[in-house]
mmCIF file of N, CA and C in Angstrom:
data_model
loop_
_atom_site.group_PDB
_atom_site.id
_atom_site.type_symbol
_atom_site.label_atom_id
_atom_site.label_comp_id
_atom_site.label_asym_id
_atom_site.label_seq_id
_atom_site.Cartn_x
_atom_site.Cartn_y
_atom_site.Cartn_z
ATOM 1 N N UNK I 1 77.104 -39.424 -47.416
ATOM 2 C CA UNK I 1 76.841 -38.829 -46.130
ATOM 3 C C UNK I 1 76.904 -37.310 -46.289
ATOM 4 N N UNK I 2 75.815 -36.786 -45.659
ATOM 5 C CA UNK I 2 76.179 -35.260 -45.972
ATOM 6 C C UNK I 2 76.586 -34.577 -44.418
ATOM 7 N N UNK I 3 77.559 -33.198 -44.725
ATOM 8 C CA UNK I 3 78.218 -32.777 -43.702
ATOM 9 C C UNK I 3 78.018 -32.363 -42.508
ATOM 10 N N UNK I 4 76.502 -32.266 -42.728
ATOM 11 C CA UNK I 4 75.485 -32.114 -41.097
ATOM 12 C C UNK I 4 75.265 -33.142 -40.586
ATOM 13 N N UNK I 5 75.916 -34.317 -41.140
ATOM 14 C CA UNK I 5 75.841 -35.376 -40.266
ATOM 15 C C UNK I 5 76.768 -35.771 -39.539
ATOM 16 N N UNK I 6 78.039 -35.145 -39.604
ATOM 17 C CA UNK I 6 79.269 -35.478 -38.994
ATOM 18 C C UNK I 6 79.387 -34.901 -37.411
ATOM 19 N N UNK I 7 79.667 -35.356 -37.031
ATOM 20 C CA UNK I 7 80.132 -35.433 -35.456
ATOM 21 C C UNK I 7 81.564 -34.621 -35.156
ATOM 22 N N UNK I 8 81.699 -33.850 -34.131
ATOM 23 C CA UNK I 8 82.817 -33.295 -34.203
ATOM 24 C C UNK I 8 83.876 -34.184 -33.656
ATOM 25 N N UNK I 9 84.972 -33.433 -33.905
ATOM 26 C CA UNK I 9 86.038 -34.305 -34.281
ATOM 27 C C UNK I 9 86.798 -35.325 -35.459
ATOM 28 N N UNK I 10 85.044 -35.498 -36.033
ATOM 29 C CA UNK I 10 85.443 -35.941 -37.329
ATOM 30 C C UNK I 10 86.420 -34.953 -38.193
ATOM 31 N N UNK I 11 86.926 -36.007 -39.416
ATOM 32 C CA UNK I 11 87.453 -35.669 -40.723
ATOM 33 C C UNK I 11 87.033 -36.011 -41.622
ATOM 34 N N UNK I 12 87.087 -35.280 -42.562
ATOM 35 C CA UNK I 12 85.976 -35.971 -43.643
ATOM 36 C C UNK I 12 86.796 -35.556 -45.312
ATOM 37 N N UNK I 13 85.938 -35.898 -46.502
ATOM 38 C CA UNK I 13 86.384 -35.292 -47.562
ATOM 39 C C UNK I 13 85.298 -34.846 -48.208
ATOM 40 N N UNK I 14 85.252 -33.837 -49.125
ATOM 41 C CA UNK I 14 84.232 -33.345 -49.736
ATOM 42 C C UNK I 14 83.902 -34.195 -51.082
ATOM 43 N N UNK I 15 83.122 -34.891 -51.027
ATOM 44 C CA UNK I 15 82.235 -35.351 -52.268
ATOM 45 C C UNK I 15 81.841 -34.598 -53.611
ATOM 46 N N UNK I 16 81.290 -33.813 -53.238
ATOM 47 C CA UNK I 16 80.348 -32.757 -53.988
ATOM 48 C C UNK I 16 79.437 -31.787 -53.263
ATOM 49 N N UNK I 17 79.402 -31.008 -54.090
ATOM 50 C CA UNK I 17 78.772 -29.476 -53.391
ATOM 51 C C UNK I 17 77.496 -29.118 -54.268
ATOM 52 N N UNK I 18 76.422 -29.132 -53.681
ATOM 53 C CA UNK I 18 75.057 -28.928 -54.312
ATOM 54 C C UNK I 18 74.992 -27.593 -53.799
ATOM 55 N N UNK I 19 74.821 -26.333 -54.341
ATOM 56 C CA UNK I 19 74.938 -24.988 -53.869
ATOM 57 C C UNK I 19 74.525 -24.279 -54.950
ATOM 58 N N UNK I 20 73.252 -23.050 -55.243
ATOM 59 C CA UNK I 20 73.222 -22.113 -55.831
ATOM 60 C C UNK I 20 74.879 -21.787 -56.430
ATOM 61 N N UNK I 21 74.748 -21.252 -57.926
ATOM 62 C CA UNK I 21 76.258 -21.088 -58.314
ATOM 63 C C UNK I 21 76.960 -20.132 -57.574
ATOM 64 N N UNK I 22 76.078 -18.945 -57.481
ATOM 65 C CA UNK I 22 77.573 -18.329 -56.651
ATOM 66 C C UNK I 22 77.650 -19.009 -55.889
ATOM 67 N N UNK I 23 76.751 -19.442 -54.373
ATOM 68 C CA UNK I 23 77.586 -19.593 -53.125
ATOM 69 C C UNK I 23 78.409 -20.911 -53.672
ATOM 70 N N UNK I 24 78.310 -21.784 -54.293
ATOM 71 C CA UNK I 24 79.230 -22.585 -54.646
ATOM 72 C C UNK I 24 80.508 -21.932 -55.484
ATOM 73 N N UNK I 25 80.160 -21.187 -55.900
ATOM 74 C CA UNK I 25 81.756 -20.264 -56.286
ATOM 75 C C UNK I 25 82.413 -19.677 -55.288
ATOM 76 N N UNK I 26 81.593 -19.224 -54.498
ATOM 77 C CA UNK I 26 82.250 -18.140 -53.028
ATOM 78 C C UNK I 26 83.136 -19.348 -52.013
ATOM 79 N N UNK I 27 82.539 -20.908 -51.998
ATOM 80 C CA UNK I 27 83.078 -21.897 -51.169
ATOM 81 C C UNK I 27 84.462 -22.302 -52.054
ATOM 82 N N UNK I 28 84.470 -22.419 -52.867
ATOM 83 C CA UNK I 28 85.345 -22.670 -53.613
ATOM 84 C C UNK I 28 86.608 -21.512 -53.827
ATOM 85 N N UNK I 29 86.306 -20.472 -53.710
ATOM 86 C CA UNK I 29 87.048 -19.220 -53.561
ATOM 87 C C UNK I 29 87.714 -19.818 -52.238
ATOM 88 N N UNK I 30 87.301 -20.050 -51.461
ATOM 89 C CA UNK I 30 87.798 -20.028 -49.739
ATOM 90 C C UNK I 30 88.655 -21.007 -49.575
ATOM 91 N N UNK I 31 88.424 -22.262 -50.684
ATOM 92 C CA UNK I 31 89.073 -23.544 -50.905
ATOM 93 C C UNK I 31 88.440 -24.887 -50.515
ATOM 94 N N UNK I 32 86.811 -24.507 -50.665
ATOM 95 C CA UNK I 32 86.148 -25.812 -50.107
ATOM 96 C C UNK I 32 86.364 -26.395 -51.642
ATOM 97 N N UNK I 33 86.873 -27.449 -52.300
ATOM 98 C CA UNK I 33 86.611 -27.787 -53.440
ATOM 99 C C UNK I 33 86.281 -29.235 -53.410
ATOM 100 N N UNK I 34 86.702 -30.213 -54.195
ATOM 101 C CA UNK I 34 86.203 -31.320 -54.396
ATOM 102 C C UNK I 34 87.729 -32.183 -53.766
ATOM 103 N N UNK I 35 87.131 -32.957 -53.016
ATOM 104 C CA UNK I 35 88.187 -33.998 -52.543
ATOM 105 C C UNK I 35 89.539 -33.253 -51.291
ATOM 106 N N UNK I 36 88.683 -31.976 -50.742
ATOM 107 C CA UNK I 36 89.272 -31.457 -49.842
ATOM 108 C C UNK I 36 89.044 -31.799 -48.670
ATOM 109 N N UNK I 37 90.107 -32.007 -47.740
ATOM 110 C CA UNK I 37 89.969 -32.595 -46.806
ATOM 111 C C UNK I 37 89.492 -31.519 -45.321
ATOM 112 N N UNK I 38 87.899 -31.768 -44.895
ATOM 113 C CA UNK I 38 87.899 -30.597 -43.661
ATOM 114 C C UNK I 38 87.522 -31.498 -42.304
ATOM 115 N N UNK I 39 87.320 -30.797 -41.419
ATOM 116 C CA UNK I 39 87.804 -31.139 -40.268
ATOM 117 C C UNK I 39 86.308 -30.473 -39.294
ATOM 118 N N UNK I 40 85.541 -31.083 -38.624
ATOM 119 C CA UNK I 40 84.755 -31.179 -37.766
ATOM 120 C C UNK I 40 84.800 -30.142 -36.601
ATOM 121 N N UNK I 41 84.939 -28.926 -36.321
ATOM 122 C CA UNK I 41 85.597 -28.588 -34.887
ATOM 123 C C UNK I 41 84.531 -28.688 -33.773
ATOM 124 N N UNK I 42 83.737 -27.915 -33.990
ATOM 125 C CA UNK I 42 82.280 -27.774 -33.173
ATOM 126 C C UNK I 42 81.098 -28.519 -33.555
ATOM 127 N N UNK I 43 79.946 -28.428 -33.105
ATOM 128 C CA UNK I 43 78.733 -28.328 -33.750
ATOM 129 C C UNK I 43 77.979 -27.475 -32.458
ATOM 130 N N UNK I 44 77.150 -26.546 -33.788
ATOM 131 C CA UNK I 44 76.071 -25.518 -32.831
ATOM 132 C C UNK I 44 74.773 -25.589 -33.210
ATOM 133 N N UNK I 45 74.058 -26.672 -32.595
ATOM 134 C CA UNK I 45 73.000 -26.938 -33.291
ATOM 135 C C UNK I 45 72.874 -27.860 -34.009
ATOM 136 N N UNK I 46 71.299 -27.687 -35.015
ATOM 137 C CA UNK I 46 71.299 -28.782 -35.730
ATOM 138 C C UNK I 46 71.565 -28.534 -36.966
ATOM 139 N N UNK I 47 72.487 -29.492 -37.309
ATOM 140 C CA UNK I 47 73.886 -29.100 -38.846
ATOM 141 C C UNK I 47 74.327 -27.713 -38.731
ATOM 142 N N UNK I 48 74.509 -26.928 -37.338
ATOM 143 C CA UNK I 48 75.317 -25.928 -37.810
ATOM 144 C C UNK I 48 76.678 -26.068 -37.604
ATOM 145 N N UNK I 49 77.865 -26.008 -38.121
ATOM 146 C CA UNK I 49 78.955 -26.530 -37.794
ATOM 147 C C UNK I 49 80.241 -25.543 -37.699
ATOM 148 N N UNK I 50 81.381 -25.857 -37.103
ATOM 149 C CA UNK I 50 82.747 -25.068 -37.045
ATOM 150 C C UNK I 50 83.312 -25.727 -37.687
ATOM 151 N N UNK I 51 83.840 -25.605 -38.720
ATOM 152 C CA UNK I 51 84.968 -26.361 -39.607
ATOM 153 C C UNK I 51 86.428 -25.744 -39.559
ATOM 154 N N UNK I 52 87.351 -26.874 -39.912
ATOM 155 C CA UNK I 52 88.611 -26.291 -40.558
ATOM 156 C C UNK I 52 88.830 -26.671 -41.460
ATOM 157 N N UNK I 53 89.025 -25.657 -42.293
ATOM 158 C CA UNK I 53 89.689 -26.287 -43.931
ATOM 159 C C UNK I 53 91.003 -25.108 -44.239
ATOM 160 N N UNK I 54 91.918 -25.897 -44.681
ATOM 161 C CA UNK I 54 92.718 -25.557 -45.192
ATOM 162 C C UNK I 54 93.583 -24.326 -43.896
ATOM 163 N N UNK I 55 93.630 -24.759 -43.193
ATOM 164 C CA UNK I 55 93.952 -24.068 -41.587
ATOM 165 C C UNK I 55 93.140 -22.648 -41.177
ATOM 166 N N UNK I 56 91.888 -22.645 -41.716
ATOM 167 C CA UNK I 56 90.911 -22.088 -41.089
ATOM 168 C C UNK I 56 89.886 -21.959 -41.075
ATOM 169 N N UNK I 57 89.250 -21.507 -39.749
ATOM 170 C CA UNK I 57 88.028 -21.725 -39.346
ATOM 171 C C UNK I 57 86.991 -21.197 -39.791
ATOM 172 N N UNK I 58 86.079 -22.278 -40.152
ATOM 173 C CA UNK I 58 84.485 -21.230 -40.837
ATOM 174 C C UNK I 58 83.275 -21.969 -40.060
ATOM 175 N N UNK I 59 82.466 -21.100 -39.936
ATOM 176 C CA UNK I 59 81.182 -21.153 -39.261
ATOM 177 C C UNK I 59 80.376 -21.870 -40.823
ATOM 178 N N UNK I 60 79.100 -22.833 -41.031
ATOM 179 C CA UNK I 60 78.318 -22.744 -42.124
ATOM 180 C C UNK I 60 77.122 -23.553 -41.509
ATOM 181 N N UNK I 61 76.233 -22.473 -41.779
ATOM 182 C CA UNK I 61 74.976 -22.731 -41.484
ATOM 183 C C UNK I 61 74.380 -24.593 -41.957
ATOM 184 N N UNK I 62 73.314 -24.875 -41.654
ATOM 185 C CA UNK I 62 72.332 -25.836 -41.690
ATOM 186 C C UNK I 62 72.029 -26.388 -43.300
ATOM 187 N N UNK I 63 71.799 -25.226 -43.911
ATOM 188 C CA UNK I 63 71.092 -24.858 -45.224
ATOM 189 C C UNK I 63 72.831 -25.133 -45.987
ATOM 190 N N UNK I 64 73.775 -24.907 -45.661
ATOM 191 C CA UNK I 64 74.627 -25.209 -46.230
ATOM 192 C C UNK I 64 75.126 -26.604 -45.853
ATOM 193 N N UNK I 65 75.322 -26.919 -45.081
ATOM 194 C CA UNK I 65 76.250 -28.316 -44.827
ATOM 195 C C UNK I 65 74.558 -29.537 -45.012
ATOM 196 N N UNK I 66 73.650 -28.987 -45.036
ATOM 197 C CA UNK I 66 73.059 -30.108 -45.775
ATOM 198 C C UNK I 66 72.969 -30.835 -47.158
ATOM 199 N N UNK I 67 73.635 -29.537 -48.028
ATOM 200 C CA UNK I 67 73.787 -30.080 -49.283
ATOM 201 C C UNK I 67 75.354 -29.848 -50.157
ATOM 202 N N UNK I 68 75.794 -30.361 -48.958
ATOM 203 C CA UNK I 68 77.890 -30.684 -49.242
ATOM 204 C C UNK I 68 77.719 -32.370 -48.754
ATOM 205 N N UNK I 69 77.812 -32.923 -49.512
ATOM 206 C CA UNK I 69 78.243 -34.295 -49.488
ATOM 207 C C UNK I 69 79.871 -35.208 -49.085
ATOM 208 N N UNK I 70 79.965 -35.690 -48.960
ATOM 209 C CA UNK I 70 81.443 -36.068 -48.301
ATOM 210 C C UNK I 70 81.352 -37.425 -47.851
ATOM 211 N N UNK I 71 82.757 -38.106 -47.499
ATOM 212 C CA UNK I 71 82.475 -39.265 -47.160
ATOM 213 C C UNK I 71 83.852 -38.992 -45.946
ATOM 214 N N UNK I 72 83.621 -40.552 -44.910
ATOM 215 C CA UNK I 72 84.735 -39.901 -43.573
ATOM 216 C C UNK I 72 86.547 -39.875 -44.025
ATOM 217 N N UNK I 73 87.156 -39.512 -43.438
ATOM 218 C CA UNK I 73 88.711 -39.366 -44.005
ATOM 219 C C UNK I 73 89.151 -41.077 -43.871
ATOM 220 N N UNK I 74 89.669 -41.996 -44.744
ATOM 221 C CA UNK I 74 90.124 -42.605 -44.646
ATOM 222 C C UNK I 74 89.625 -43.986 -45.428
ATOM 223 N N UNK I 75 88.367 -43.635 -45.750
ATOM 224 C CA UNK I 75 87.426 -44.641 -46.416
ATOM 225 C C UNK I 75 87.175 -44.675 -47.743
ATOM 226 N N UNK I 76 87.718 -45.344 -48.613
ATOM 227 C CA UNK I 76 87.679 -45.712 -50.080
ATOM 228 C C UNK I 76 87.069 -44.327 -50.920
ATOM 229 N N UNK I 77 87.713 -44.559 -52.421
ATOM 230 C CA UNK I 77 87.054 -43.551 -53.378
ATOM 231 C C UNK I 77 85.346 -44.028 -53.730
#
């Protein structure tokens, strides 16, 4: 499932991150990494989303949360 598909309120975990290297280095700087657990707050639009990770809030565009993969919090490896 990828992260523009989540509904707010969801929780989710990060799968994998398909991202040009930096911006996948810059997410990872912030602490989006693999098997991190983020959190749904808003949605503005289509796949644009408010997240929380790691107790704070980030805005990420369309173009990004379409190619972050994840599955919902609670559901098998």
């Amino acid at each position: 499932m990828l992260l523009k598909d989540m509904a707010a309120g969801q929780a989710c975990i990060v799968e994998s991150i398909d991202l040009p290297f930096q911006m996948e280095r810059r997410l990872e700087a912030l602490g989006m990494t693999r098997q991190t657990r983020i959190s749904v707050i808003n949605r503005k639009g289509q796949g644009i989303l408010i997240i929380k990770l790691r107790g704070a809030r980030f805005a990420l565009g369309c173009q990004i949360t379409g190619r972050i993969t994840v599955r919902k919090a609670g559901e098998g490896a």
